[in-house]
mmCIF file of C-alpha atoms in Angstrom:
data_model
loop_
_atom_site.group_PDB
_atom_site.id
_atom_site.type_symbol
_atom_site.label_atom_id
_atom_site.label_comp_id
_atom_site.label_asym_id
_atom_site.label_seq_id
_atom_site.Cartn_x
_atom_site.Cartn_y
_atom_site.Cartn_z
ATOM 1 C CA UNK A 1 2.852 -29.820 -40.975
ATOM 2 C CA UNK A 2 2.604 -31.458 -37.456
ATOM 3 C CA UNK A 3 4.258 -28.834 -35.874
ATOM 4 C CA UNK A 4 2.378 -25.936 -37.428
ATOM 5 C CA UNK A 5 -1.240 -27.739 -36.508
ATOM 6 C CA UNK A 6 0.226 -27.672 -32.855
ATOM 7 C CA UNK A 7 1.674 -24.462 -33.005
ATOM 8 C CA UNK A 8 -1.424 -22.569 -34.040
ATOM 9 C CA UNK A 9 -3.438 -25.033 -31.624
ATOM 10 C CA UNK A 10 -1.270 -23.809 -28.930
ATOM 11 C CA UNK A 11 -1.567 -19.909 -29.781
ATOM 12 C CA UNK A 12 -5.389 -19.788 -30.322
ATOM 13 C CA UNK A 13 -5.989 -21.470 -26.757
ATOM 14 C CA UNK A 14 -2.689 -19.218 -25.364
ATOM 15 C CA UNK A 15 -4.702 -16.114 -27.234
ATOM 16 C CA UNK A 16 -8.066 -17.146 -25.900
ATOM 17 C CA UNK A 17 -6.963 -17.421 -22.247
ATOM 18 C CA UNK A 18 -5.194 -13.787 -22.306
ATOM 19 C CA UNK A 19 -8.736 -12.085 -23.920
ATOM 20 C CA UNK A 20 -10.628 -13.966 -21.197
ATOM 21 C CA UNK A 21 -8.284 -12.619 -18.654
ATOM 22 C CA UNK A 22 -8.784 -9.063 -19.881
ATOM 23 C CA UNK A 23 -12.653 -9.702 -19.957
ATOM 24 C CA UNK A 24 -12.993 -10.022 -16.242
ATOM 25 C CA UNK A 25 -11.528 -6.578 -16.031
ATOM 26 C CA UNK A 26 -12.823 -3.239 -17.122
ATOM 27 C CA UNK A 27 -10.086 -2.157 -18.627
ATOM 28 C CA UNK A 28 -7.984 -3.678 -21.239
ATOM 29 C CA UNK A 29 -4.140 -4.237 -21.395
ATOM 30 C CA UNK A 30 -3.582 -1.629 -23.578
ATOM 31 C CA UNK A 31 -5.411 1.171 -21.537
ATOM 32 C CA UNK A 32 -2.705 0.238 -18.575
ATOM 33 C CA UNK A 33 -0.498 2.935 -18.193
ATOM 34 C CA UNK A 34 3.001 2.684 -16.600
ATOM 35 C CA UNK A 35 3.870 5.007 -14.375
ATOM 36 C CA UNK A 36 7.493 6.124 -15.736
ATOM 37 C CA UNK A 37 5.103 7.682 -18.873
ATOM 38 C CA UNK A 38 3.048 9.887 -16.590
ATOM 39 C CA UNK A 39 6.294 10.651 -14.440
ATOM 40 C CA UNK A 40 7.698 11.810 -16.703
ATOM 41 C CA UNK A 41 4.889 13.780 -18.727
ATOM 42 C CA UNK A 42 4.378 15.307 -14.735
ATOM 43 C CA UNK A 43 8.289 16.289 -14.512
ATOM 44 C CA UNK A 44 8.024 17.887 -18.382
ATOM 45 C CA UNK A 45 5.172 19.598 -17.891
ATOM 46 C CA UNK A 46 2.731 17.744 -20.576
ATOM 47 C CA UNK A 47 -0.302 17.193 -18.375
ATOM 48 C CA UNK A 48 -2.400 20.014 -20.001
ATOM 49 C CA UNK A 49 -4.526 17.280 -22.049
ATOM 50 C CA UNK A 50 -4.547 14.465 -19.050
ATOM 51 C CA UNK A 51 -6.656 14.570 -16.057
ATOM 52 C CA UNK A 52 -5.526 12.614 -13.255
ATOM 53 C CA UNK A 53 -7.683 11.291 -10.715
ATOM 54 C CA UNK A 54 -7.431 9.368 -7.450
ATOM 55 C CA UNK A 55 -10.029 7.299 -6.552
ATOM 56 C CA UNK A 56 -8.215 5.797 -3.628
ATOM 57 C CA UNK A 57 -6.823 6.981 -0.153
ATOM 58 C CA UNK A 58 -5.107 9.835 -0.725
ATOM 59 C CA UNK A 59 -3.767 11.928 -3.993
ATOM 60 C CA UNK A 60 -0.055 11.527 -3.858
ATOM 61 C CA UNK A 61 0.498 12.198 -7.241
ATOM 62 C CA UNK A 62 1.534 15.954 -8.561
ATOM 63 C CA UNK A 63 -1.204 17.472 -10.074
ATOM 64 C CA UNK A 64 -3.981 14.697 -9.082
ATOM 65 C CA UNK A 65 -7.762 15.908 -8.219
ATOM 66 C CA UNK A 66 -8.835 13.625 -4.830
ATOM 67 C CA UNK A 67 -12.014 12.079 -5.815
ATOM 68 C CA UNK A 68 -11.687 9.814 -2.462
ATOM 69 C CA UNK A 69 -12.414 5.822 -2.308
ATOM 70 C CA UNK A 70 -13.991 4.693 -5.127
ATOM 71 C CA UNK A 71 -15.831 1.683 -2.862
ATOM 72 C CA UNK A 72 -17.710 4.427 -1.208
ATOM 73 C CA UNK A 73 -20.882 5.130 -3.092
ATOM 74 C CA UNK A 74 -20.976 9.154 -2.430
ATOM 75 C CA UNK A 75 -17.724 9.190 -3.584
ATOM 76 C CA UNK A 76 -18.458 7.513 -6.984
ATOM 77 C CA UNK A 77 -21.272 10.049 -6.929
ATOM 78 C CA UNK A 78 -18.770 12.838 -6.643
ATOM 79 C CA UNK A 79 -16.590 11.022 -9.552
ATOM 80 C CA UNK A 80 -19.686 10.992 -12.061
ATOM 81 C CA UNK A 81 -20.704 14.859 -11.020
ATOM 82 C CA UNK A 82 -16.945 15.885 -11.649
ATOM 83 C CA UNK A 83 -16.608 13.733 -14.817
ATOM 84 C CA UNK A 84 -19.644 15.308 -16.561
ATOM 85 C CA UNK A 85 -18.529 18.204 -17.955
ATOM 86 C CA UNK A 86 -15.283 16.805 -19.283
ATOM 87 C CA UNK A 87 -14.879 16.516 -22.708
ATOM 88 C CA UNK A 88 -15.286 12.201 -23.663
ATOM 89 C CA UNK A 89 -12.123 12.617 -25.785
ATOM 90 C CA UNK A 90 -9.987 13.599 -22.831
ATOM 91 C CA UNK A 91 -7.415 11.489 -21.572
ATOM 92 C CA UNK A 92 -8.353 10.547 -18.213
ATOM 93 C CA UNK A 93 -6.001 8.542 -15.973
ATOM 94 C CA UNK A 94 -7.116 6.735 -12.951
ATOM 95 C CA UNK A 95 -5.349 5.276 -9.724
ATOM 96 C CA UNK A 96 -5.423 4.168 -6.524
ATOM 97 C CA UNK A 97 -2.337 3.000 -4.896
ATOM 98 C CA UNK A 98 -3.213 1.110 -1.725
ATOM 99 C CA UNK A 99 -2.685 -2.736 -2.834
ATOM 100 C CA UNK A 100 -2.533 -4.400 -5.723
ATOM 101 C CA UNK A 101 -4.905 -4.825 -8.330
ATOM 102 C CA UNK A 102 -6.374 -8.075 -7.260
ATOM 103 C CA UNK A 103 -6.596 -6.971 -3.580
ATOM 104 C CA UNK A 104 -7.846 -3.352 -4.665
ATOM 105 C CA UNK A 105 -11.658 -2.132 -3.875
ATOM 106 C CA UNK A 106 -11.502 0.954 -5.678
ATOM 107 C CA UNK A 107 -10.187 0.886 -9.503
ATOM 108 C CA UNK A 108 -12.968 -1.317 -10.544
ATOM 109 C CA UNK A 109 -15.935 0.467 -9.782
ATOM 110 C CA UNK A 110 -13.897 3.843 -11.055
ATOM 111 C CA UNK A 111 -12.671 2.518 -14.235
ATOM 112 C CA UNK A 112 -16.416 1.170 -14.857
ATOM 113 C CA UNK A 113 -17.591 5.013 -14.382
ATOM 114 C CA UNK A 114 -15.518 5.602 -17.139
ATOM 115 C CA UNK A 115 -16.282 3.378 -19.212
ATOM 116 C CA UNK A 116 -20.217 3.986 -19.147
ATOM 117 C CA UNK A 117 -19.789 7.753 -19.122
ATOM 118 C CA UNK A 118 -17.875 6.797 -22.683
ATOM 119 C CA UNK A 119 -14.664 7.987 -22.255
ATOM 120 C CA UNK A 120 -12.536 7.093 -24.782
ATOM 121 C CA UNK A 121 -9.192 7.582 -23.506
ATOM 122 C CA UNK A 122 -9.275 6.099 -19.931
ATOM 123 C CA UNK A 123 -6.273 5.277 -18.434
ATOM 124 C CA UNK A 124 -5.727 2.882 -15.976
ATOM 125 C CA UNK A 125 -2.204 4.025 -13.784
ATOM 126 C CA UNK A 126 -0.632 0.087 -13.680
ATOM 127 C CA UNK A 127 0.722 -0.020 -10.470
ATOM 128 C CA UNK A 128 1.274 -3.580 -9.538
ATOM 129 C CA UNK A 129 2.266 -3.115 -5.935
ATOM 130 C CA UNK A 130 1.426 0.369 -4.298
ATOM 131 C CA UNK A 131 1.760 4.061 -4.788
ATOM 132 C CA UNK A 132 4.708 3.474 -2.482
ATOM 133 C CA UNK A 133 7.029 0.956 -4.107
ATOM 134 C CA UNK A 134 5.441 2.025 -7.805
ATOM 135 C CA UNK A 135 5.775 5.634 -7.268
ATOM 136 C CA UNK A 136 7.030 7.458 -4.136
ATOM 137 C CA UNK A 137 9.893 5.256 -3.727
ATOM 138 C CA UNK A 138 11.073 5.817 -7.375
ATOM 139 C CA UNK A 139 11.292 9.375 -6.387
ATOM 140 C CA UNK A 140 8.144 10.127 -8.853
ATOM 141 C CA UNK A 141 6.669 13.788 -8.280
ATOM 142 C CA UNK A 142 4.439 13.902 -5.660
ATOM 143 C CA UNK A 143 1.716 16.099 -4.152
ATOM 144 C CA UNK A 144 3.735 17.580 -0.609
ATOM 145 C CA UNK B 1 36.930 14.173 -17.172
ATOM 146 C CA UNK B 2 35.442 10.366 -17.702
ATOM 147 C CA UNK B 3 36.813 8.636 -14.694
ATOM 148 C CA UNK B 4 35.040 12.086 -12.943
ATOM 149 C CA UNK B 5 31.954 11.499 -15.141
ATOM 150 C CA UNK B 6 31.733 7.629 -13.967
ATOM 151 C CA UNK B 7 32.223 8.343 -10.324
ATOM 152 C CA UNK B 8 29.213 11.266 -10.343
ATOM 153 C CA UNK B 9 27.333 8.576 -12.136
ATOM 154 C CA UNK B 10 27.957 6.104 -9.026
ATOM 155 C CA UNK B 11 27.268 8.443 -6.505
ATOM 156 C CA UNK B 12 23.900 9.479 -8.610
ATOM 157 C CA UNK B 13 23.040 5.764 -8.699
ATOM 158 C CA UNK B 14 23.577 5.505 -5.048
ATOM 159 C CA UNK B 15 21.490 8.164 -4.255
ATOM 160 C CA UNK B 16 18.712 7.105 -5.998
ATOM 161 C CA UNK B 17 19.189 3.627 -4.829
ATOM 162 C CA UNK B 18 19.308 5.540 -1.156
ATOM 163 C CA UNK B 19 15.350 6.343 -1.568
ATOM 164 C CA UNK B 20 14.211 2.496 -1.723
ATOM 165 C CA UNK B 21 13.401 0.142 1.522
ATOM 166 C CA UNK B 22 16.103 -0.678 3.417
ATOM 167 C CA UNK B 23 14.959 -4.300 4.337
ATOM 168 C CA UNK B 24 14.435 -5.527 8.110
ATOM 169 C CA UNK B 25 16.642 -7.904 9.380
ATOM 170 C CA UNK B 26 16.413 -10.147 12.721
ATOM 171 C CA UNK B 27 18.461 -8.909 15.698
ATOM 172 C CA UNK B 28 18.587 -5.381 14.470
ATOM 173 C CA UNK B 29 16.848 -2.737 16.844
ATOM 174 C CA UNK B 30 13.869 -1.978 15.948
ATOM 175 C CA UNK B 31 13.468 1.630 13.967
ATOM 176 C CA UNK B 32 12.002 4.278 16.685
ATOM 177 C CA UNK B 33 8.443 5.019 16.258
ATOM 178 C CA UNK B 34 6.743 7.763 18.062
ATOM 179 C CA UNK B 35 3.260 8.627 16.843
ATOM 180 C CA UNK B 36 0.207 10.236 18.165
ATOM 181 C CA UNK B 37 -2.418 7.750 19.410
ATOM 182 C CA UNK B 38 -6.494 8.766 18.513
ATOM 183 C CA UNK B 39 -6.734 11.212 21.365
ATOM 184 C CA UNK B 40 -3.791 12.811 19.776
ATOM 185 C CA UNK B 41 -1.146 11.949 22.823
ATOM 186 C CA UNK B 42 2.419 10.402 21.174
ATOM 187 C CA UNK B 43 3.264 7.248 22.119
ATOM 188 C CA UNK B 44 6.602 6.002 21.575
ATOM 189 C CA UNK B 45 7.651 2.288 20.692
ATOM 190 C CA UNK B 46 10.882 3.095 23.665
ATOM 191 C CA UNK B 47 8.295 3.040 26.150
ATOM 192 C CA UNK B 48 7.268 -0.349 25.910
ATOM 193 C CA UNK B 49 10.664 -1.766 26.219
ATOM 194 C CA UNK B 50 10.861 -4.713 28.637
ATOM 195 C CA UNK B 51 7.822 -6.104 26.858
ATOM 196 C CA UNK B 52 7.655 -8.129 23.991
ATOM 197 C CA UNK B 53 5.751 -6.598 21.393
ATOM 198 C CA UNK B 54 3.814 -7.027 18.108
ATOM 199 C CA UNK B 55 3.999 -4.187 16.004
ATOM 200 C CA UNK B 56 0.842 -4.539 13.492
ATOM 201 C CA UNK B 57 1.491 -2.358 10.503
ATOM 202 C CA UNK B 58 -2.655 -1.850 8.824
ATOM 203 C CA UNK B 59 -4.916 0.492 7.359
ATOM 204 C CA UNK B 60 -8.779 0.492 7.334
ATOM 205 C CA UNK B 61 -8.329 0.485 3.194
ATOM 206 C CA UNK B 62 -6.689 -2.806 3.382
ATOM 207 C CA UNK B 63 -9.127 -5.843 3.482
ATOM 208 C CA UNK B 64 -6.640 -8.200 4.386
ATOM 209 C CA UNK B 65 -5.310 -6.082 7.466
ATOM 210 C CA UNK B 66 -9.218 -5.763 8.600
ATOM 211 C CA UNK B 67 -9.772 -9.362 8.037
ATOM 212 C CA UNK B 68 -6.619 -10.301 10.048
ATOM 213 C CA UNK B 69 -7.754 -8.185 13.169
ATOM 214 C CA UNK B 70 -10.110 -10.791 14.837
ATOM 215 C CA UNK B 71 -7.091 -13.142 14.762
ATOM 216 C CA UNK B 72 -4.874 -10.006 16.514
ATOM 217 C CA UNK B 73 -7.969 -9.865 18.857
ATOM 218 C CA UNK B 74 -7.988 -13.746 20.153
ATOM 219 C CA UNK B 75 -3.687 -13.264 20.233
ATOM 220 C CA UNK B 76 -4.307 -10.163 22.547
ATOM 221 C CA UNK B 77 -7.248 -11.900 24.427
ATOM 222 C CA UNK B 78 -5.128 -15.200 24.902
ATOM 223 C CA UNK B 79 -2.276 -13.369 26.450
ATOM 224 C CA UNK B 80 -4.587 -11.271 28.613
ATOM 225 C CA UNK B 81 -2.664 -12.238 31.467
ATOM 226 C CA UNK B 82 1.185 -11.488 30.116
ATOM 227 C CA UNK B 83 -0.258 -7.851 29.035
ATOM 228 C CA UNK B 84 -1.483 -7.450 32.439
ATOM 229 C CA UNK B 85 1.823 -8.290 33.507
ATOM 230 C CA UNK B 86 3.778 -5.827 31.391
ATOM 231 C CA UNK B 87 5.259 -8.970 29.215
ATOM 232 C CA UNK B 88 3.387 -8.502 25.993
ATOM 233 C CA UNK B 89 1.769 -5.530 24.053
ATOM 234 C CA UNK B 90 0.273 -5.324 20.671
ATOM 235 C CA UNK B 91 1.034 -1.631 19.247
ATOM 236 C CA UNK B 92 -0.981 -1.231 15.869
ATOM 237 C CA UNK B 93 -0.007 1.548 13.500
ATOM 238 C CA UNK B 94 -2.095 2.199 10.845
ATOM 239 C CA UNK B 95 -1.122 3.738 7.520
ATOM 240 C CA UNK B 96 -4.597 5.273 7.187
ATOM 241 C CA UNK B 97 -5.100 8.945 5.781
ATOM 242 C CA UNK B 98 -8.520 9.531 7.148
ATOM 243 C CA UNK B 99 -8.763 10.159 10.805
ATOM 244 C CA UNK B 100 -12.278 9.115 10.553
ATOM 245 C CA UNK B 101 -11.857 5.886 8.780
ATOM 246 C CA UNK B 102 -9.411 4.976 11.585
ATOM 247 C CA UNK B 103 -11.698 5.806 14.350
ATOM 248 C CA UNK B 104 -14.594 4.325 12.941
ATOM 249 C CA UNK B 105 -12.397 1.090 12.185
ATOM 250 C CA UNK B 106 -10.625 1.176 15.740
ATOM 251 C CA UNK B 107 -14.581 0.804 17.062
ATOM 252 C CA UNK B 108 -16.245 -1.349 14.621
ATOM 253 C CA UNK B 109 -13.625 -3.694 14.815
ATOM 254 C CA UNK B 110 -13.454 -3.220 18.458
ATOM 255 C CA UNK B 111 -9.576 -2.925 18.757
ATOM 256 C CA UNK B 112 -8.247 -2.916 22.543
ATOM 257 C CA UNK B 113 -4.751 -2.505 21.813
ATOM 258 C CA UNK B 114 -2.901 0.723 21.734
ATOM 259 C CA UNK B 115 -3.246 2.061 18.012
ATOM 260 C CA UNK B 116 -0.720 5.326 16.613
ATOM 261 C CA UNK B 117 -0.897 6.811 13.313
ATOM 262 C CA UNK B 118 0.630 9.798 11.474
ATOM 263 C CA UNK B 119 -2.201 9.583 9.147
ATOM 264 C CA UNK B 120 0.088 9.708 5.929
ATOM 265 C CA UNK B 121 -0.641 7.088 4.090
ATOM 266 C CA UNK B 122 2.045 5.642 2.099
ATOM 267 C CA UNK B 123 4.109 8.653 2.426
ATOM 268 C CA UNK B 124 4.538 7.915 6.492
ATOM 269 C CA UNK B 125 8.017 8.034 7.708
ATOM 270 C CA UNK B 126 7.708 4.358 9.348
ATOM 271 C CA UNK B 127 6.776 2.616 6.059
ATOM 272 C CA UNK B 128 10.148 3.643 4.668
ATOM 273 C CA UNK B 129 12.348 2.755 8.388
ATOM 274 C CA UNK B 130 10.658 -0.371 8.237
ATOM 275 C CA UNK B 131 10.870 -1.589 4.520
ATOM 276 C CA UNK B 132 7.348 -1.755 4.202
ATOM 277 C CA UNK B 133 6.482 -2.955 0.652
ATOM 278 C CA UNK B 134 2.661 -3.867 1.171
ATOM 279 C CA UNK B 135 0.148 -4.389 4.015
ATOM 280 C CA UNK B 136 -0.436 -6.563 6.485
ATOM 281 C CA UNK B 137 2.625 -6.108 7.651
ATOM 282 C CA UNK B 138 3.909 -6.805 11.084
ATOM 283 C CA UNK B 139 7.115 -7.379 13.237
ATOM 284 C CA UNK B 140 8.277 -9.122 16.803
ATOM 285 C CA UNK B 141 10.604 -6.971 18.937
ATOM 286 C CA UNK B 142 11.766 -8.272 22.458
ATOM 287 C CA UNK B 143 12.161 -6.973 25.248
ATOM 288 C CA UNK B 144 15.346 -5.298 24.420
ATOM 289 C CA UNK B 145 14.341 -3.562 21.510
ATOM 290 C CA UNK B 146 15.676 -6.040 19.322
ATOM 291 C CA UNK B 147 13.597 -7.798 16.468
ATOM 292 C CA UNK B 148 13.090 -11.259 16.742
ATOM 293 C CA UNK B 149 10.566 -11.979 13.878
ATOM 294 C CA UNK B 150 9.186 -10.379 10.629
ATOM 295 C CA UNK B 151 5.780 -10.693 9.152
ATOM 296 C CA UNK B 152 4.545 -13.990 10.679
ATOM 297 C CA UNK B 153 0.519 -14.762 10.120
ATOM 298 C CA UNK B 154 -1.934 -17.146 11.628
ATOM 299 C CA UNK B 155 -0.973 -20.216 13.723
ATOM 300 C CA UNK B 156 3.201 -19.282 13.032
ATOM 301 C CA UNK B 157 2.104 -15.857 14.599
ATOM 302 C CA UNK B 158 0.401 -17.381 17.677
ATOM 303 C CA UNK B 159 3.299 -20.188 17.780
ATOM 304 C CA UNK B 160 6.102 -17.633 18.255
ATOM 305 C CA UNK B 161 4.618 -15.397 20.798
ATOM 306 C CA UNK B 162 3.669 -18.038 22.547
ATOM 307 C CA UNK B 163 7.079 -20.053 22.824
ATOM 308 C CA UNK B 164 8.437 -16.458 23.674
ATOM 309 C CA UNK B 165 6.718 -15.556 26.848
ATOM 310 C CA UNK B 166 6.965 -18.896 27.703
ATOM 311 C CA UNK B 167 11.054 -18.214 27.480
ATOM 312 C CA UNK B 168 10.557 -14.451 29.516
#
């Protein structure tokens, strides 16, 4: 009986510190996306229903739509004004590239458009590094 | 037909391994580098040999790069005199994609050192020759060509270059 009191002690302050975590984000875990998915939805030909943005230096990815630097105000601008015709049910997948997360300027205030414009499939590309060791140098498809 | 299945499968796995960083290692040369500076003439890495040189891998994207360049700045200023003598050089390359950003960041941060770029992003050639898995990024090469250190910050930065000249 011990062992159960601590065990559930242990996994509501374990499962209390992960939703806090995903609170100080705009996204949640389970709108991360990893990048083998959309690789491979690129390299099959499946993007018809995903829209794939960059909001960060440059669109590397096959098939992305260069919004520019999210940090930059006219570009968030030109985010909103291309987002606003686009159905809310559309999956949408964001990403920047240039560092990661923690270090990154540009997903946050991006995935926040998003999320006020209400859409409800927004994707968050999870590239823990860069576009470079996440995607280029795993031979990914690329914009040339 | 499955020993020639299993060796196509190592050469595949090869190949693919082939496209990841091939990392740096001390008393290799130093890839070759020849980019165009801001007023669009190329400057190659070969013609500083004979100095030693800092080779500051950036971008104007990357905060901690930007932050680091005042410390860069009091480096270049201490060693005023070894630059003068053809000793020591500072050669940033930036990994930006905007020629504007770069500009604008090469002023505002008032940068003195000779800067080259191919303005590619991650996709630049010298991010791949040089292993490059995330930014700041930097490496020592002496006079020879050779690299002596890789990816040294603050005070360890300043301590190495220092104890160097005072060797040349």
């Amino acid at each position: 009986m011990k062992h159960l009191i601590v065990l559930l002690s242990a996994f509501v302050i374990f499962s209390g510190s992960l939703s806090a975590q995903e609170k100080q984000e705009p996204w949640k875990n389970s709108q991360l996306l990893a990048p083998k998915v959309l690789a491979d939805k690129i390299t099959k030909n499946q993007t018809a229903d995903v829209l794939i943005l960059c909001v960060g230096p440059d669109a590397v990815i096959k098939g992305s739509v260069d919004l520019g630097a999210a940090h930059d105000a006219e570009n968030l601008v030109k985010l909103k004004d291309y987002l606003k015709d686009v159905p809310k049910d559309k999956e949408v997948v964001i990403y920047c590239g240039c560092c990661p997360f923690a270090k990154c300027p540009n997903v946050r205030p991006a995935f926040t458009v998003l999320n006020e414009m209400g859409f409800r499939n927004a994707r968050l590309l999870d590239l823990p590094k860069n576009i470079k060791v996440d995607w280029l140098d795993k031979n990914y498809p690329s914009n040339d | 037909m499955r020993i020639l299945f299993s060796i196509l499968l190592i050469v595949f796995s090869i190949q693919k391994g082939g496209a990841q960083n091939k990392p740096l290692k001390i008393g290799e040369s130093a890839p070759a580098i020849a980019l165009p500076a801001v007023n669009g003439d190329t400057l190659s890495l070969s013609s500083l040999k004979g100095k030693l040189v800092l080779i500051d891998f950036w971008a104007t994207w990357c905060s901690p790069c930007v932050e680091e360049q005042p410390v860069l700045k009091s480096i270049y200023e201490k060693f005023g005199n070894k630059v003068k003598e053809g000793k020591f050089e500072i050669l940033g390359v930036s990994l930006d994609k905007s020629k504007d950003n770069w500009q604008k960041g090469i002023d505002q941060l008032q940068i003195t050192w000779p800067q080259i770029s191919d303005l590619k992003f991650w996709k630049s050639p010298v991010a791949k020759d040089y292993g490059i898995e995330g930014l700041p990024f930097n490496v020592i090469i002496n006079e020879k060509g050779k690299i002596v250190a890789i990816n040294l910050h603050g005070k360890a930065l300043e301590t190495f270059i220092s104890n160097y000249l005072k060797k040349m």
